[in-house]
Short mmCIF file of C-alpha atoms and ligand atoms in Angstrom, two decimals:
data_model
loop_
_atom_site.label_atom_id
_atom_site.label_comp_id
_atom_site.label_asym_id
_atom_site.label_seq_id
_atom_site.Cartn_x
_atom_site.Cartn_y
_atom_site.Cartn_z
CA MET A 817 10.74 -6.13 17.90
CA ASN A 818 10.70 -3.14 15.56
CA LYS A 819 7.86 -0.74 16.17
CA ARG A 820 6.46 1.06 13.14
CA ARG A 821 4.66 4.32 12.57
CA VAL A 822 2.05 3.65 9.89
CA LEU A 823 -0.01 6.02 7.73
CA ILE A 824 -3.17 4.84 5.94
CA ILE A 825 -4.50 7.03 3.12
CA GLY A 826 -8.24 7.15 2.40
CA SER A 827 -11.58 7.58 4.13
CA GLY A 828 -13.82 4.64 3.25
CA GLY A 829 -14.95 1.40 4.83
CA ARG A 830 -11.88 -0.32 3.44
CA GLU A 831 -9.62 2.10 5.31
CA HIS A 832 -11.52 1.62 8.58
CA ALA A 833 -11.14 -2.15 8.21
CA LEU A 834 -7.39 -1.79 7.51
CA ALA A 835 -6.99 0.58 10.48
CA TRP A 836 -8.96 -1.80 12.73
CA LYS A 837 -6.64 -4.66 11.77
CA LEU A 838 -3.37 -2.70 11.91
CA SER A 839 -4.29 -1.18 15.29
CA GLN A 840 -4.09 -4.74 16.71
CA SER A 841 -0.55 -5.28 15.43
CA PRO A 842 2.12 -5.84 18.10
CA GLU A 843 4.53 -4.14 15.67
CA LEU A 844 2.56 -0.89 15.58
CA GLU A 845 3.94 2.14 17.37
CA ARG A 846 1.45 4.71 16.12
CA LEU A 847 -1.26 4.83 13.46
CA PHE A 848 -2.47 7.77 11.34
CA VAL A 849 -5.32 7.85 8.82
CA ALA A 850 -5.57 10.67 6.27
CA PRO A 851 -8.27 11.90 6.15
CA GLY A 852 -10.27 8.98 7.65
CA ASN A 853 -13.92 8.92 8.78
CA ALA A 854 -15.77 8.88 12.10
CA GLY A 855 -14.75 5.24 12.65
CA THR A 856 -11.04 6.06 12.46
CA GLU A 857 -11.28 9.24 14.55
CA PRO A 858 -8.56 8.43 17.07
CA TRP A 859 -6.05 8.27 14.23
CA ASN A 860 -7.28 10.95 11.81
CA VAL A 861 -5.16 13.61 10.14
CA PRO A 862 -7.08 16.21 8.06
CA ILE A 863 -5.20 15.83 4.76
CA PRO A 864 -7.16 14.83 1.65
CA ALA A 865 -6.09 11.59 -0.07
CA GLN A 866 -5.24 13.44 -3.32
CA ASP A 867 -3.02 16.08 -1.69
CA ILE A 868 0.17 14.18 -2.37
CA SER A 869 2.68 16.92 -1.53
CA SER A 870 1.09 17.54 1.89
CA LEU A 871 1.04 13.78 2.57
CA VAL A 872 4.76 13.48 1.72
CA GLU A 873 5.48 16.45 3.98
CA PHE A 874 3.45 14.92 6.81
CA ALA A 875 5.15 11.51 6.45
CA LEU A 876 8.61 13.11 6.57
CA LYS A 877 7.71 15.27 9.57
CA GLU A 878 6.14 12.40 11.54
CA GLY A 879 8.83 9.87 10.65
CA ILE A 880 6.32 7.47 9.07
CA ASP A 881 7.89 4.04 8.50
CA LEU A 882 5.22 2.64 6.19
CA THR A 883 2.35 4.18 4.21
CA LEU A 884 -0.57 2.16 2.88
CA VAL A 885 -2.77 3.60 0.12
CA GLY A 886 -6.48 2.68 0.06
CA PRO A 887 -8.15 4.32 -2.98
CA GLU A 888 -7.15 4.22 -6.64
CA ASP A 889 -7.03 7.97 -7.36
CA PRO A 890 -3.84 8.82 -5.46
CA LEU A 891 -2.19 5.71 -6.96
CA SER A 892 -3.06 6.81 -10.50
CA LEU A 893 -1.80 10.30 -9.61
CA GLY A 894 1.60 8.85 -8.67
CA ILE A 895 1.59 8.95 -4.87
CA VAL A 896 3.89 5.92 -4.69
CA ASP A 897 6.46 7.54 -7.00
CA ALA A 898 6.36 10.76 -4.95
CA PHE A 899 6.87 8.92 -1.63
CA GLN A 900 9.68 6.80 -3.05
CA GLU A 901 11.43 9.90 -4.45
CA ALA A 902 11.29 11.37 -0.93
CA GLY A 903 12.89 8.18 0.44
CA LEU A 904 9.68 6.98 2.10
CA ARG A 905 8.48 3.37 2.21
CA ILE A 906 5.03 2.91 0.72
CA PHE A 907 2.81 -0.10 -0.04
CA GLY A 908 1.13 0.18 -3.45
CA PRO A 909 1.92 0.28 -7.18
CA THR A 910 3.73 3.11 -8.98
CA LYS A 911 1.80 5.34 -11.39
CA ALA A 912 3.00 3.22 -14.31
CA ALA A 913 1.84 -0.05 -12.68
CA ALA A 914 -1.44 1.50 -11.47
CA GLN A 915 -2.51 1.84 -15.12
CA LEU A 916 -3.73 -1.74 -14.77
CA GLU A 917 -6.78 -0.12 -13.17
CA GLY A 918 -6.47 3.48 -14.44
CA SER A 919 -6.68 2.51 -18.11
CA LYS A 920 -8.84 -0.37 -19.25
CA SER A 921 -7.16 -0.38 -22.69
CA PHE A 922 -3.75 -0.69 -20.99
CA ALA A 923 -5.11 -3.55 -18.86
CA LYS A 924 -6.41 -5.33 -21.96
CA ALA A 925 -3.02 -4.95 -23.67
CA ILE A 926 -1.29 -6.53 -20.65
CA MET A 927 -3.85 -9.37 -20.58
CA GLU A 928 -3.16 -9.97 -24.24
CA SER A 929 0.62 -10.09 -23.89
CA ALA A 930 0.33 -12.31 -20.78
CA LYS A 931 -2.19 -14.56 -22.65
CA ILE A 932 -4.74 -14.21 -19.87
CA PRO A 933 -8.26 -15.58 -20.48
CA THR A 934 -10.62 -12.60 -20.72
CA ALA A 935 -13.59 -11.24 -22.70
CA LYS A 936 -12.93 -10.42 -26.36
CA CYS A 937 -12.67 -6.67 -26.73
CA GLU A 938 -12.31 -3.84 -29.26
CA VAL A 939 -11.31 -0.24 -28.53
CA PHE A 940 -12.95 2.74 -30.31
CA GLU A 941 -12.33 6.48 -30.42
CA ASN A 942 -15.06 7.20 -32.94
CA PRO A 943 -18.74 6.77 -31.94
CA ASP A 944 -19.95 5.88 -35.46
CA GLN A 945 -17.40 3.10 -35.81
CA ALA A 946 -18.38 1.85 -32.35
CA LYS A 947 -22.05 1.70 -33.36
CA THR A 948 -21.30 -0.13 -36.61
CA TYR A 949 -19.33 -2.68 -34.61
CA ILE A 950 -22.17 -3.10 -32.07
CA ARG A 951 -24.73 -3.67 -34.84
CA ALA A 952 -22.53 -6.45 -36.22
CA LEU A 953 -21.81 -7.96 -32.79
CA GLY A 954 -25.37 -7.83 -31.45
CA ALA A 955 -26.50 -7.83 -27.80
CA PRO A 956 -25.82 -8.58 -25.00
CA CYS A 957 -22.51 -6.73 -24.91
CA VAL A 958 -20.60 -4.61 -22.42
CA LEU A 959 -19.44 -1.01 -22.93
CA LYS A 960 -16.71 0.54 -20.82
CA ALA A 961 -15.22 4.02 -20.60
CA ASP A 962 -11.45 3.67 -20.80
CA GLY A 963 -10.44 5.74 -17.76
CA LEU A 964 -11.41 5.91 -14.08
CA ALA A 965 -15.13 6.69 -13.74
CA ALA A 966 -15.81 5.85 -10.08
CA GLY A 967 -17.31 2.46 -10.95
CA LYS A 968 -19.94 4.08 -13.19
CA GLY A 969 -18.17 3.74 -16.53
CA VAL A 970 -19.47 0.24 -17.33
CA ILE A 971 -22.78 -0.47 -19.04
CA VAL A 972 -23.94 -4.07 -19.47
CA ALA A 973 -26.35 -3.76 -22.41
CA MET A 974 -28.82 -6.62 -22.73
CA ASP A 975 -30.36 -5.23 -25.96
CA LEU A 976 -29.11 -3.40 -29.03
CA GLU A 977 -30.91 -0.13 -28.31
CA THR A 978 -29.34 0.20 -24.85
CA ALA A 979 -25.93 -0.58 -26.33
CA LEU A 980 -26.24 2.12 -29.02
CA GLN A 981 -27.44 4.68 -26.47
CA ALA A 982 -24.57 3.76 -24.17
CA VAL A 983 -22.06 4.78 -26.87
CA ASP A 984 -23.41 8.34 -26.77
CA GLU A 985 -23.67 8.35 -22.98
CA ILE A 986 -20.02 7.39 -22.57
CA MET A 987 -18.52 9.35 -25.48
CA ASP A 988 -20.60 12.56 -25.30
CA GLY A 989 -18.48 14.13 -22.62
CA ASN A 990 -20.33 12.76 -19.56
CA PHE A 991 -17.18 10.99 -18.48
CA GLY A 992 -14.70 13.68 -19.60
CA ALA A 993 -11.30 12.31 -20.55
CA ALA A 994 -12.26 8.83 -19.23
CA GLY A 995 -14.80 8.51 -22.08
CA LYS A 996 -12.54 9.46 -24.99
CA LYS A 997 -11.84 5.81 -25.63
CA LEU A 998 -14.61 3.22 -25.49
CA LEU A 999 -14.15 -0.51 -25.04
CA ILE A 1000 -16.77 -2.91 -26.36
CA GLU A 1001 -16.60 -6.33 -24.79
CA GLU A 1002 -18.08 -9.75 -25.21
CA PHE A 1003 -20.67 -10.46 -22.46
CA LEU A 1004 -19.48 -13.15 -20.03
CA GLU A 1005 -21.82 -15.24 -17.90
CA GLY A 1006 -21.07 -16.81 -14.55
CA GLN A 1007 -20.45 -15.99 -10.90
CA GLU A 1008 -18.10 -13.14 -10.06
CA ILE A 1009 -15.30 -13.57 -7.54
CA SER A 1010 -12.86 -11.02 -6.17
CA LEU A 1011 -9.43 -12.48 -5.51
CA LEU A 1012 -7.06 -10.02 -3.85
CA CYS A 1013 -3.34 -10.86 -3.80
CA PHE A 1014 -0.40 -9.38 -1.93
CA ALA A 1015 2.26 -8.76 -4.60
CA ASP A 1016 5.92 -7.80 -4.16
CA GLY A 1017 6.82 -7.20 -7.82
CA ILE A 1018 7.76 -10.82 -8.54
CA THR A 1019 5.64 -13.05 -6.33
CA ALA A 1020 1.99 -12.93 -5.24
CA ARG A 1021 0.12 -14.53 -2.33
CA PRO A 1022 -3.67 -14.81 -2.53
CA MET A 1023 -5.99 -13.63 0.22
CA VAL A 1024 -9.25 -15.46 0.92
CA PRO A 1025 -11.76 -15.32 -1.98
CA VAL A 1026 -14.72 -12.96 -1.73
CA GLN A 1027 -18.01 -12.45 -3.53
CA ASP A 1028 -19.20 -8.85 -3.87
CA HIS A 1029 -22.75 -7.69 -4.67
CA LYS A 1030 -22.37 -4.87 -7.18
CA ARG A 1031 -25.97 -4.05 -7.99
CA ALA A 1032 -28.00 -1.69 -5.81
CA LEU A 1033 -31.02 -3.95 -5.30
CA ASP A 1034 -31.83 -7.49 -4.13
CA GLY A 1035 -31.57 -10.22 -6.74
CA ASP A 1036 -28.74 -8.34 -8.54
CA LYS A 1037 -31.16 -5.75 -9.90
CA GLY A 1038 -30.75 -1.99 -10.25
CA LEU A 1039 -27.70 0.13 -10.97
CA ASN A 1040 -24.08 -0.89 -10.58
CA THR A 1041 -22.53 0.42 -7.36
CA GLY A 1042 -19.12 0.29 -5.71
CA GLY A 1043 -20.39 -2.81 -3.87
CA MET A 1044 -23.38 -3.34 -1.55
CA GLY A 1045 -21.99 -6.21 0.50
CA THR A 1046 -19.59 -9.13 0.53
CA TYR A 1047 -19.11 -12.59 1.97
CA SER A 1048 -16.27 -15.06 2.23
CA PRO A 1049 -15.62 -17.85 1.42
CA PRO A 1050 -17.82 -18.39 -1.65
CA PRO A 1051 -18.56 -22.15 -1.84
CA ILE A 1052 -18.08 -22.14 -5.62
CA TRP A 1053 -14.36 -21.45 -5.04
CA THR A 1054 -11.95 -24.40 -4.76
CA THR A 1055 -8.24 -24.91 -4.13
CA GLU A 1056 -7.92 -26.17 -7.67
CA LEU A 1057 -9.48 -22.95 -9.03
CA GLU A 1058 -7.13 -20.89 -6.91
CA GLU A 1059 -4.08 -22.73 -8.22
CA ARG A 1060 -5.31 -22.25 -11.77
CA VAL A 1061 -5.94 -18.51 -11.28
CA MET A 1062 -2.52 -18.00 -9.69
CA ARG A 1063 -0.77 -20.00 -12.42
CA ASP A 1064 -2.63 -18.74 -15.50
CA LEU A 1065 -3.75 -15.23 -14.53
CA VAL A 1066 -1.85 -13.72 -11.59
CA ASN A 1067 1.71 -14.95 -12.16
CA PRO A 1068 1.74 -14.16 -15.91
CA THR A 1069 0.53 -10.62 -15.10
CA LEU A 1070 3.38 -10.06 -12.64
CA LYS A 1071 5.86 -11.49 -15.13
CA VAL A 1072 4.76 -9.20 -17.99
CA MET A 1073 4.64 -6.14 -15.70
CA SER A 1074 8.13 -6.87 -14.43
CA GLU A 1075 9.55 -7.53 -17.91
CA ARG A 1076 8.28 -4.20 -19.20
CA GLY A 1077 10.03 -2.39 -16.36
CA THR A 1078 6.91 -1.62 -14.31
CA PRO A 1079 6.87 -4.32 -11.60
CA PHE A 1080 3.67 -4.49 -9.55
CA GLN A 1081 3.97 -4.08 -5.78
CA GLY A 1082 0.79 -3.74 -3.72
CA VAL A 1083 -2.60 -5.44 -3.86
CA LEU A 1084 -3.37 -6.99 -7.22
CA PHE A 1085 -7.14 -7.45 -7.18
CA MET A 1086 -8.45 -9.86 -9.80
CA GLY A 1087 -12.10 -9.31 -10.75
CA LEU A 1088 -12.94 -12.79 -12.05
CA MET A 1089 -15.88 -14.30 -13.88
CA LEU A 1090 -16.19 -18.06 -13.39
CA THR A 1091 -17.48 -19.06 -16.82
CA GLU A 1092 -18.22 -22.52 -18.19
CA GLN A 1093 -14.88 -22.30 -20.01
CA GLY A 1094 -13.06 -21.57 -16.75
CA PRO A 1095 -12.06 -18.42 -14.86
CA LYS A 1096 -11.77 -15.27 -16.99
CA LEU A 1097 -10.49 -11.88 -15.95
CA LEU A 1098 -13.03 -9.04 -16.04
CA GLU A 1099 -10.72 -6.41 -14.66
CA TYR A 1100 -7.73 -5.62 -12.49
CA ASN A 1101 -7.87 -3.28 -9.54
CA VAL A 1102 -4.61 -2.11 -8.03
CA ARG A 1103 -5.72 -1.79 -4.39
CA PHE A 1104 -7.75 -3.40 -1.64
CA GLY A 1105 -11.44 -3.78 -2.60
CA ASP A 1106 -14.26 -2.04 -0.82
CA PRO A 1107 -16.25 -3.79 0.72
CA GLU A 1108 -14.06 -6.88 0.07
CA THR A 1109 -11.48 -5.70 2.62
CA GLN A 1110 -14.01 -5.67 5.45
CA VAL A 1111 -14.51 -9.46 5.27
CA VAL A 1112 -10.89 -10.19 4.35
CA MET A 1113 -9.58 -8.33 7.41
CA LYS A 1114 -12.22 -10.02 9.58
CA ARG A 1115 -10.87 -13.39 8.45
CA LEU A 1116 -7.14 -12.56 8.60
CA ASP A 1117 -5.76 -14.28 11.68
CA SER A 1118 -2.08 -13.32 11.41
CA ASP A 1119 -0.65 -9.82 11.60
CA LEU A 1120 -1.15 -7.55 8.55
CA LEU A 1121 1.70 -5.14 9.18
CA PRO A 1122 4.62 -7.52 8.47
CA VAL A 1123 2.93 -8.74 5.25
CA LEU A 1124 2.79 -5.19 3.90
CA TRP A 1125 6.37 -4.67 4.99
CA GLU A 1126 7.60 -7.86 3.28
CA CYS A 1127 5.88 -6.77 0.05
CA THR A 1128 7.84 -3.52 0.01
CA GLU A 1129 11.03 -5.57 0.54
CA GLY A 1130 10.30 -8.03 -2.29
CA ARG A 1131 9.94 -10.90 0.20
CA VAL A 1132 6.22 -11.66 0.33
CA SER A 1133 6.98 -15.38 0.01
CA GLU A 1134 8.39 -15.23 3.56
CA ALA A 1135 5.35 -13.51 5.08
CA VAL A 1136 3.16 -15.39 7.57
CA LEU A 1137 -0.40 -15.41 6.23
CA GLU A 1138 -3.00 -17.30 8.29
CA TRP A 1139 -6.77 -17.20 7.91
CA LYS A 1140 -9.58 -17.97 10.34
CA GLU A 1141 -11.70 -21.02 9.54
CA GLU A 1142 -14.78 -18.85 9.74
CA ALA A 1143 -17.21 -17.28 7.33
CA ALA A 1144 -17.69 -13.50 7.25
CA VAL A 1145 -20.44 -11.30 5.84
CA CYS A 1146 -20.48 -7.51 5.34
CA VAL A 1147 -23.77 -5.70 4.71
CA VAL A 1148 -23.38 -2.15 3.39
CA MET A 1149 -25.85 0.43 4.71
CA ALA A 1150 -26.08 3.23 2.16
CA ALA A 1151 -27.75 6.63 1.97
CA PRO A 1152 -31.20 6.55 0.29
CA GLY A 1153 -30.80 7.06 -3.47
CA TYR A 1154 -27.24 5.71 -3.71
CA PRO A 1155 -25.65 5.20 -6.30
CA SER A 1156 -27.61 8.15 -7.78
CA ALA A 1157 -28.03 11.45 -5.90
CA TYR A 1158 -28.38 11.05 -2.12
CA PRO A 1159 -28.72 13.34 0.90
CA LYS A 1160 -25.86 13.96 3.34
CA GLY A 1161 -25.91 14.80 7.01
CA LEU A 1162 -28.41 12.08 8.01
CA PRO A 1163 -28.22 11.32 11.75
CA ILE A 1164 -27.04 7.85 12.79
CA HIS A 1165 -27.08 6.24 16.24
CA LEU A 1166 -25.02 3.12 16.83
CA PRO A 1167 -25.55 0.58 19.63
CA GLU A 1168 -23.27 1.10 22.66
CA SER A 1169 -21.68 -2.28 22.21
CA VAL A 1170 -21.73 -5.01 19.59
CA GLU A 1171 -21.62 -8.76 19.98
CA GLU A 1172 -18.26 -10.46 19.90
CA ASN A 1173 -17.00 -11.25 16.41
CA SER A 1174 -19.02 -8.40 14.87
CA VAL A 1175 -17.76 -4.97 13.80
CA ILE A 1176 -19.47 -1.90 12.39
CA PHE A 1177 -17.02 -0.44 9.90
CA HIS A 1178 -17.63 3.20 9.04
CA ALA A 1179 -17.43 4.46 5.44
CA GLY A 1180 -19.09 7.81 4.58
CA THR A 1181 -19.51 9.09 8.15
CA ARG A 1182 -18.34 12.06 10.17
CA MET A 1183 -18.75 13.54 13.62
CA ASN A 1184 -20.59 16.87 13.61
CA VAL A 1185 -20.39 18.59 17.00
CA GLY A 1186 -20.49 15.30 18.82
CA ASN A 1187 -23.15 13.69 16.62
CA LEU A 1188 -22.57 10.94 14.11
CA GLU A 1189 -23.92 11.67 10.62
CA SER A 1190 -23.68 10.40 7.07
CA LEU A 1191 -21.33 12.05 4.60
CA GLY A 1192 -21.12 9.66 1.65
CA GLY A 1193 -23.15 7.17 -0.37
CA ARG A 1194 -21.96 4.02 1.34
CA VAL A 1195 -22.18 4.82 5.04
CA LEU A 1196 -21.55 1.69 7.14
CA GLY A 1197 -20.26 -1.85 6.54
CA VAL A 1198 -21.89 -4.09 9.12
CA THR A 1199 -19.61 -7.10 9.40
CA ALA A 1200 -19.94 -10.36 11.32
CA ALA A 1201 -18.23 -13.74 11.41
CA GLY A 1202 -19.64 -17.17 12.23
CA GLN A 1203 -19.09 -20.88 11.79
CA THR A 1204 -21.12 -20.84 8.57
CA ILE A 1205 -22.22 -18.19 6.09
CA GLN A 1206 -25.75 -18.64 7.43
CA GLN A 1207 -24.59 -17.81 10.97
CA ALA A 1208 -22.51 -14.86 9.82
CA ARG A 1209 -25.47 -13.57 7.80
CA GLU A 1210 -27.84 -13.84 10.75
CA LYS A 1211 -25.40 -12.01 13.02
CA ALA A 1212 -24.78 -9.24 10.49
CA TYR A 1213 -28.49 -8.66 9.84
CA THR A 1214 -29.33 -8.78 13.57
CA LEU A 1215 -26.72 -6.06 14.07
CA VAL A 1216 -28.15 -4.02 11.17
CA GLU A 1217 -31.50 -4.00 13.02
CA THR A 1218 -29.89 -2.43 16.10
CA ILE A 1219 -28.54 0.54 14.10
CA ASP A 1220 -30.67 3.66 14.17
CA PHE A 1221 -30.30 4.98 10.60
CA PRO A 1222 -33.96 5.17 9.55
CA GLN A 1223 -33.58 5.94 5.86
CA ALA A 1224 -30.73 3.52 5.19
CA HIS A 1225 -30.82 1.49 2.02
CA PHE A 1226 -29.32 -2.00 2.20
CA ARG A 1227 -29.69 -5.32 0.44
CA ARG A 1228 -31.29 -8.19 2.31
CA ASP A 1229 -29.72 -10.96 0.25
CA ILE A 1230 -26.00 -10.54 0.92
CA GLY A 1231 -24.42 -13.99 1.07
CA ILE A 1232 -27.50 -15.89 -0.13
CA LYS A 1233 -25.52 -17.32 -3.04
CA GLY A 1234 -23.10 -18.72 -0.49
CA LEU A 1235 -25.73 -20.81 1.30
CA GLU A 1236 -25.68 -23.72 -1.13
CA THR A 1237 -22.85 -25.30 0.82
CA GLY A 1238 -22.45 -22.85 3.65
CA SER A 1239 -20.10 -24.71 5.99
CA ILE A 1240 -16.35 -24.46 5.85
CA GLY A 1241 -13.58 -27.00 5.83
P1 AMP B 2195 -15.76 -3.59 -14.14
O1 AMP B 2195 -15.69 -2.18 -13.62
O2 AMP B 2195 -15.01 -3.83 -15.40
O3 AMP B 2195 -15.56 -4.63 -13.09
O4 AMP B 2195 -17.31 -3.82 -14.48
C1 AMP B 2195 -18.32 -3.62 -13.51
C2 AMP B 2195 -19.25 -4.79 -13.54
O5 AMP B 2195 -19.82 -4.97 -14.83
C3 AMP B 2195 -18.56 -6.11 -13.25
O6 AMP B 2195 -18.42 -6.33 -11.88
C4 AMP B 2195 -19.53 -7.08 -13.90
O7 AMP B 2195 -20.64 -7.32 -13.07
C5 AMP B 2195 -19.99 -6.34 -15.12
N1 AMP B 2195 -19.14 -6.70 -16.28
C6 AMP B 2195 -17.99 -6.11 -16.67
N2 AMP B 2195 -17.49 -6.72 -17.77
C7 AMP B 2195 -18.35 -7.71 -18.09
C8 AMP B 2195 -18.39 -8.70 -19.14
N3 AMP B 2195 -17.47 -8.76 -20.10
N4 AMP B 2195 -19.42 -9.56 -19.13
C9 AMP B 2195 -20.39 -9.50 -18.19
N5 AMP B 2195 -20.41 -8.61 -17.19
C10 AMP B 2195 -19.41 -7.71 -17.13
N1 LIG B 2196 -15.92 -3.75 -4.54
C1 LIG B 2196 -15.26 -3.56 -5.77
C2 LIG B 2196 -14.12 -2.65 -5.72
O1 LIG B 2196 -13.56 -2.34 -4.71
O2 LIG B 2196 -13.72 -2.20 -6.80
#
């Protein structure tokens, strides 16, 4: 068997979950994570995720066989192109293909040419024209900054006043270049599902479906965040829905991307809204989701490493992809105040051991002279699996109670929507 040296780029909960899974691979020779967090300490290399030239240099020096990119920023900066130019194998889309996430107007243009069901949308560069359009359209409507804005560039306006204010908020320089173009979208109603797919440029294979909880507070209230918790599988999802999404949304995307000379290799993450008219695409992401990956990796039974490898070879159809017949829940413990301003350096004490089938994934953590402390907004992803969503939920929340992180903010309703028909199979 070939043994591979693998480099993961990033430092969040997603990267800890990927490292946890890859570290179990029989094909792994050695793992590195740049820069990683306290959970990935045995594998960490102190190179920032955006320092592409140092990462290329490191990969060449260490003889890395495969690199896996977690966050979107290095992808949009062209890390895949730089690695490929240096003759290095890397899992993820090129800069041109990463525009599916990096530019919402580009994504909309691709959806249009691939005839993908999505919200109606207009793009504006002039605030007065945007406001005239909003007055005609009425509320609710959704306003989005065109570029990457760390998940904060979307405002769902339930009334006209909020919508008009949002135009100024986005276009008045708060978002820099990301706010130069503004998208105004029809408001869609339904349940949101994240469907992540392994894509090799031509073919895609879906992972298990996940439901994220984007708002900061229980009952989907409060500000939008990067995600406060996830569970899988959502009972609303069916095989028939999956076939429809692959046929009408995923495959046409890959076809259009390939035809325009920018084939998509990596994780194609479909942010779906299940509306009464059927599944519609809210957005593409071009990477593993966070905290979607925590539950997806918990449920992945087969080896991850060969799947990534087959994607880079254009042979994902041959990859073995097996999933556990279990439910998984991930509860994010965040710093108080997140997603607004929050303190750093809060002390955290973890239990010595955790129950079987549970994992505490680290996100914004670091070791400071032997002590674990918080460093980011989302700090831990407490993840557990069980026979049903109810069981997985109970295990995850029991584990949360054993963590000494007194000021942590977390939602208490992660997975509640999945209890309607909580058993699997
Ligand atoms: P995005 O970054 O585009 O995924 O938007 C962030 C969140 O805003 C999504 O997860 C949805 O909850 C919400 N959202 C985005 N677009 C729409 C839409 N057209 N209708 C309703 N909600 C939306
Ligand atoms: N949890 C949503 C994302 O990763 O974008």
